[in-house]
Tab-separated table of C-alpha atoms in Angstrom:
chain	number	residue	atom	x	y	z
A	409	MET	CA	103.557	88.024	67.866
A	410	TYR	CA	102.840	91.707	67.899
A	411	ASN	CA	102.521	93.566	64.604
A	412	TYR	CA	105.441	95.842	64.792
A	413	GLN	CA	104.493	97.849	61.660
A	414	ILE	CA	101.591	99.684	63.342
A	415	VAL	CA	102.017	103.350	63.197
A	416	TYR	CA	100.051	105.522	65.653
A	417	ILE	CA	98.838	108.841	64.736
A	418	LYS	CA	98.411	110.906	68.027
A	419	ASN	CA	97.211	114.345	66.929
A	420	TYR	CA	100.112	114.586	64.495
A	421	TYR	CA	102.666	114.636	67.288
A	422	GLU	CA	103.539	112.034	69.753
A	423	ARG	CA	101.763	112.155	73.099
A	424	LEU	CA	104.058	114.061	75.405
A	425	SER	CA	102.767	113.682	78.883
A	426	MET	CA	102.504	111.926	82.071
A	427	ARG	CA	100.349	108.530	81.480
A	428	LEU	CA	98.468	106.199	83.720
A	429	LEU	CA	97.671	102.581	82.349
A	430	ILE	CA	95.353	100.740	84.643
A	431	THR	CA	95.243	97.014	84.707
A	432	ASN	CA	95.217	94.147	87.235
A	433	GLU	CA	96.868	90.807	86.556
A	434	LEU	CA	98.371	92.057	83.246
A	435	ILE	CA	100.786	94.553	84.855
A	436	TYR	CA	103.873	92.359	84.384
A	437	LYS	CA	102.841	90.853	81.092
A	438	TRP	CA	102.058	94.151	79.477
A	439	THR	CA	105.420	95.486	80.640
A	440	ALA	CA	107.206	92.565	79.329
A	441	TYR	CA	105.489	92.573	75.948
A	442	TYR	CA	105.991	96.443	75.664
A	443	LEU	CA	109.638	95.991	76.380
A	444	CYS	CA	109.849	93.325	73.768
A	445	LYS	CA	108.381	95.401	71.137
A	446	LYS	CA	110.627	98.234	71.942
A	447	ILE	CA	113.797	96.105	71.982
A	448	THR	CA	112.804	94.140	68.772
A	449	LEU	CA	112.187	97.506	66.899
A	450	ALA	CA	115.442	98.864	67.975
A	451	HIS	CA	117.257	95.730	66.782
A	452	LYS	CA	115.452	95.833	63.376
A	453	ASN	CA	116.063	99.482	62.706
A	454	SER	CA	119.527	100.257	64.343
A	455	ASN	CA	122.786	98.821	65.087
A	456	LYS	CA	122.763	100.746	68.237
A	457	PRO	CA	122.286	98.828	71.499
A	458	PHE	CA	119.086	99.293	73.225
A	459	VAL	CA	119.693	100.473	76.745
A	460	LEU	CA	117.423	99.548	79.656
A	461	GLY	CA	117.489	100.869	83.305
A	462	LEU	CA	116.367	98.185	85.651
A	463	PRO	CA	115.216	97.871	89.244
A	464	THR	CA	115.273	95.155	91.867
A	465	GLY	CA	112.686	94.491	94.525
A	466	SER	CA	109.546	92.339	94.633
A	467	THR	CA	107.460	94.200	91.864
A	468	PRO	CA	109.775	93.641	88.988
A	469	LEU	CA	110.052	89.838	89.494
A	470	GLY	CA	106.961	89.431	87.549
A	471	VAL	CA	108.313	91.289	84.656
A	472	TYR	CA	111.498	89.277	84.595
A	473	LYS	CA	109.609	86.030	84.558
A	474	GLU	CA	107.504	87.277	81.546
A	475	LEU	CA	110.726	88.499	79.764
A	476	ILE	CA	112.494	85.097	80.449
A	477	LYS	CA	109.360	83.393	78.909
A	478	LEU	CA	109.545	85.557	75.875
A	479	TYR	CA	113.261	84.632	75.468
A	480	LYS	CA	112.610	80.896	75.928
A	481	ASN	CA	109.868	80.930	73.378
A	482	GLY	CA	112.163	82.526	70.788
A	483	GLN	CA	110.138	85.815	70.800
A	484	LEU	CA	112.939	88.034	72.285
A	485	SER	CA	116.842	88.284	72.490
A	486	PHE	CA	118.836	90.433	74.714
A	487	THR	CA	122.052	90.259	72.526
A	488	ASN	CA	121.548	93.996	71.498
A	489	VAL	CA	120.523	95.208	75.049
A	490	VAL	CA	122.691	97.093	77.623
A	491	THR	CA	121.377	97.375	81.099
A	492	PHE	CA	122.027	99.788	83.965
A	493	ASN	CA	120.802	98.929	87.397
A	494	MET	CA	119.256	101.668	89.528
A	495	ASP	CA	120.958	100.929	92.992
A	496	GLU	CA	123.142	98.869	95.092
A	497	TYR	CA	123.937	98.501	98.885
A	498	VAL	CA	127.378	99.879	99.908
A	499	GLY	CA	129.447	97.164	101.654
A	500	LEU	CA	127.819	94.096	100.104
A	501	SER	CA	129.918	91.814	97.614
A	502	LYS	CA	128.538	90.798	94.393
A	503	GLU	CA	128.171	87.363	95.828
A	504	HIS	CA	126.085	88.440	98.861
A	505	PRO	CA	122.447	86.937	98.585
A	506	GLN	CA	120.974	90.274	99.439
A	507	SER	CA	123.142	92.295	97.010
A	508	TYR	CA	121.262	93.651	94.061
A	509	ASN	CA	124.138	92.301	91.909
A	510	TYR	CA	123.001	88.667	92.997
A	511	TYR	CA	119.398	89.493	92.766
A	512	MET	CA	119.671	90.526	89.106
A	513	HIS	CA	121.648	87.429	87.925
A	514	HIS	CA	119.652	85.073	89.987
A	515	HIS	CA	116.394	86.266	88.875
A	516	PHE	CA	117.029	87.581	85.313
A	517	PHE	CA	120.661	87.588	83.791
A	518	ASP	CA	121.284	83.951	84.206
A	519	HIS	CA	118.285	82.963	82.277
A	520	VAL	CA	118.594	85.030	79.144
A	521	ASP	CA	121.289	85.658	76.327
A	522	ILE	CA	122.435	89.070	77.593
A	523	ASP	CA	126.220	89.607	77.160
A	524	ARG	CA	127.700	90.078	80.590
A	525	LYS	CA	129.914	92.926	79.449
A	526	ASN	CA	126.511	94.792	78.635
A	527	VAL	CA	125.557	94.479	82.327
A	528	HIS	CA	126.160	97.586	84.501
A	529	ILE	CA	125.490	97.446	88.282
A	530	LEU	CA	127.104	99.704	90.797
A	531	ASN	CA	129.761	98.401	92.810
A	532	GLY	CA	128.972	98.748	96.521
A	533	LYS	CA	132.483	97.480	97.592
A	534	ALA	CA	134.294	100.029	95.234
A	535	LYS	CA	137.315	101.681	96.910
A	536	ASN	CA	136.249	105.075	95.878
A	537	LEU	CA	132.420	105.350	95.926
A	538	GLU	CA	132.274	108.842	94.475
A	539	LYS	CA	134.392	107.775	91.627
A	540	GLU	CA	132.210	104.654	91.085
A	541	CYS	CA	129.161	107.030	90.683
A	542	LEU	CA	130.785	109.366	88.339
A	543	GLN	CA	132.026	106.439	86.211
A	544	PHE	CA	128.458	105.114	86.160
A	545	GLU	CA	127.142	108.160	84.739
A	546	LYS	CA	129.745	108.518	82.365
A	547	LYS	CA	129.004	104.829	81.056
A	548	ILE	CA	125.403	105.645	80.586
A	549	ALA	CA	126.311	108.755	78.536
A	550	ASP	CA	128.886	106.820	76.403
A	551	CYS	CA	125.935	104.485	75.591
A	552	GLY	CA	123.893	107.293	74.491
A	553	GLY	CA	121.622	107.458	77.438
A	554	ILE	CA	118.933	105.183	78.713
A	555	ASP	CA	115.947	104.334	76.194
A	556	ILE	CA	113.620	102.964	78.852
A	557	MET	CA	113.848	103.053	82.382
A	558	LEU	CA	111.746	100.644	84.297
A	559	GLY	CA	111.231	101.073	88.064
A	560	GLY	CA	108.905	100.691	91.009
A	561	VAL	CA	107.702	103.085	93.577
A	562	GLY	CA	107.784	103.048	97.332
A	563	VAL	CA	104.818	103.745	99.595
A	564	ASP	CA	106.375	107.114	100.362
A	565	GLY	CA	106.961	107.871	96.690
A	566	HIS	CA	110.611	106.933	96.563
A	567	ILE	CA	112.132	105.650	93.371
A	568	ALA	CA	115.483	103.725	93.419
A	569	PHE	CA	117.011	104.930	96.728
A	570	ASN	CA	115.813	108.406	96.275
A	571	GLU	CA	113.824	108.847	99.652
A	572	PRO	CA	111.687	111.919	100.454
A	573	GLY	CA	113.772	114.982	100.582
A	574	SER	CA	116.220	113.991	97.615
A	575	SER	CA	117.034	116.668	95.109
A	576	LEU	CA	115.152	116.532	91.955
A	577	SER	CA	118.386	117.299	90.220
A	578	SER	CA	120.366	114.537	91.775
A	579	LEU	CA	122.653	112.177	89.853
A	580	THR	CA	124.119	108.946	90.797
A	581	ARG	CA	125.579	109.255	94.104
A	582	ILE	CA	126.000	107.868	97.792
A	583	LYS	CA	122.790	107.902	99.707
A	584	THR	CA	122.454	107.632	103.505
A	585	LEU	CA	119.312	105.696	104.136
A	586	ASN	CA	116.694	107.016	106.647
A	587	HIS	CA	116.011	104.982	109.751
A	588	SER	CA	112.603	103.678	108.604
A	589	THR	CA	114.321	102.321	105.465
A	590	ILE	CA	116.849	100.519	107.485
A	591	VAL	CA	114.164	99.074	109.690
A	592	ALA	CA	112.031	97.998	106.867
A	593	ASN	CA	115.164	96.382	104.899
A	594	SER	CA	116.373	94.515	108.122
A	595	ARG	CA	113.790	91.679	107.150
A	596	PHE	CA	116.294	90.564	104.740
A	597	PHE	CA	119.090	90.761	107.284
A	598	ASP	CA	117.868	88.363	109.907
A	599	ASN	CA	115.890	91.303	111.329
A	600	ASP	CA	119.068	92.663	112.627
A	601	ILE	CA	119.561	96.508	112.096
A	602	SER	CA	123.295	96.119	112.779
A	603	LYS	CA	123.646	93.882	109.779
A	604	THR	CA	121.620	96.041	107.573
A	605	PRO	CA	123.412	98.586	105.140
A	606	TYR	CA	122.881	102.104	105.916
A	607	LEU	CA	124.365	103.404	102.648
A	608	ALA	CA	123.512	102.837	99.114
A	609	LEU	CA	124.640	103.947	95.764
A	610	THR	CA	121.721	105.124	93.572
A	611	MET	CA	120.893	106.785	90.381
A	612	GLY	CA	119.638	110.183	90.949
A	613	ILE	CA	116.237	111.502	90.243
A	614	GLN	CA	117.769	113.498	87.263
A	615	THR	CA	119.540	110.358	86.131
A	616	ILE	CA	115.982	108.668	86.021
A	617	LEU	CA	114.453	111.639	84.279
A	618	ASN	CA	117.239	111.698	81.640
A	619	ALA	CA	115.864	108.474	80.164
A	620	ARG	CA	113.764	108.800	77.050
A	621	GLU	CA	110.933	106.860	78.417
A	622	ILE	CA	110.170	105.684	81.955
A	623	ILE	CA	107.774	102.864	83.116
A	624	ILE	CA	106.805	102.776	86.908
A	625	LEU	CA	104.995	99.801	88.227
A	626	ALA	CA	102.641	99.961	91.237
A	627	ALA	CA	100.330	97.337	92.659
A	628	GLY	CA	98.166	97.259	95.847
A	629	THR	CA	96.513	99.712	98.020
A	630	GLN	CA	99.726	100.443	99.863
A	631	LYS	CA	100.847	102.263	96.677
A	632	SER	CA	97.839	104.358	96.105
A	633	LEU	CA	98.811	107.383	97.894
A	634	ALA	CA	102.044	107.572	96.005
A	635	VAL	CA	100.252	107.076	92.650
A	636	HIS	CA	97.749	109.750	93.801
A	637	GLN	CA	100.630	112.110	94.497
A	638	ALA	CA	102.354	111.324	91.199
A	639	ILE	CA	99.210	112.113	88.954
A	640	GLU	CA	97.191	114.543	90.973
A	641	GLY	CA	99.801	116.198	93.468
A	642	GLY	CA	102.231	118.918	93.003
A	643	ILE	CA	105.953	118.215	92.357
A	644	SER	CA	107.801	118.016	95.431
A	645	SER	CA	111.110	116.557	96.583
A	646	MET	CA	109.250	114.968	99.454
A	647	CYS	CA	107.464	112.738	97.108
A	648	PRO	CA	110.056	111.942	94.486
A	649	ILE	CA	107.892	110.080	92.141
A	650	THR	CA	106.098	113.496	91.389
A	651	ALA	CA	109.163	114.457	89.384
A	652	LEU	CA	107.817	112.316	86.621
A	653	GLN	CA	105.451	115.064	85.890
A	654	MET	CA	108.505	116.864	84.408
A	655	HIS	CA	109.066	114.034	81.860
A	656	ASN	CA	107.688	113.942	78.392
A	657	LYS	CA	107.041	110.208	78.213
A	658	ALA	CA	106.342	108.507	81.487
A	659	VAL	CA	103.805	105.948	82.347
A	660	ILE	CA	102.839	104.251	85.522
A	661	VAL	CA	101.260	100.894	85.011
A	662	CYS	CA	98.996	99.875	88.075
A	663	ASP	CA	96.258	97.800	89.152
A	664	LYS	CA	92.952	99.006	90.495
A	665	LEU	CA	93.851	99.064	93.972
A	666	ALA	CA	96.671	101.308	93.380
A	667	THR	CA	94.141	103.959	92.062
A	668	HIS	CA	91.965	104.112	95.295
A	669	GLU	CA	93.063	107.597	96.139
A	670	LEU	CA	92.630	109.158	92.471
A	671	LYS	CA	89.400	110.982	91.581
A	672	VAL	CA	87.043	109.100	89.313
A	673	LYS	CA	87.341	111.672	86.522
A	674	THR	CA	91.053	111.292	86.708
A	675	ILE	CA	90.804	107.531	86.238
A	676	ASP	CA	88.058	107.998	83.463
A	677	TYR	CA	90.403	110.341	81.611
A	678	PHE	CA	93.308	107.975	81.444
A	679	GLU	CA	91.071	104.979	80.539
A	680	ASP	CA	89.691	106.809	77.555
A	681	ILE	CA	93.116	107.412	75.982
A	682	ILE	CA	93.888	105.435	72.880
A	683	ASP	CA	97.604	105.116	72.155
A	684	GLU	CA	100.579	102.654	71.894
A	685	TYR	CA	99.982	101.856	75.618
A	686	SER	CA	96.383	100.977	75.577
A	687	ASP	CA	96.765	99.170	72.237
A	688	MET	CA	99.454	96.878	73.728
A	689	LEU	CA	97.074	96.402	76.740
A	690	LYS	CA	94.275	95.159	74.199
A	691	TYR	CA	96.870	92.773	72.533
A	692	VAL	CA	97.985	91.163	75.744
A	693	LYS	CA	94.383	90.664	76.941
A	694	ASN	CA	93.753	88.552	73.813
A	695	ILE	CA	96.778	86.176	74.076
């Protein structure tokens, strides 16, 4: 297993900047092993739980599968992990097959040793949705904040349910989904827009930025414009992922296809960086 004793010297200070890590089939494996490293180190060095922000959707599934493998192989335990999920539909029960609560338990929580009391998912059926959002923020604060926020990015640059136009200072809140999102999501609801939720509860952009470290996954050419904006574009609420430029430790992990809109010199720059991210990539390639 990974040598957790390695210490990285990065020009005396830890690298504080936006980071791009380019790989192909190792996106999910790299992410799982990096999280394993951080969780194990935290458990070894502190009694404080390690706090993870988690996403749903198709992209994270590969990561969850790899984390389950590490757990079953005895390389990772989640007994000291607390989780906060990014979002949830309004109006769906926890048992609804399209709710994110169901997704997380079905694809991840039911297969590892996490304590259910350490799992936090917004309740889309809460009687008072505003109170639910405020309490969610308080729970995060009471845990000392999120150590690593894991997420994906939409083709339009949205993160969680923070669609274009979302305030960069937004916290967990009720979000009205735009029509294109509702149409896209209707494929999960018998292609019937009338059955598709038009409201969601979501972490805000500032909530995400408050995490100590952020990992965003991006795969495929359809994500290349969002990656381009995040790395080479200006900060704008019309492309929420650009807010990562304001964070001091954020990494976008992507495949080659997702870099198609980037300049060659930009790709070369990031591929030449040697740090804990690139070192983990070399390690994963050799196992």
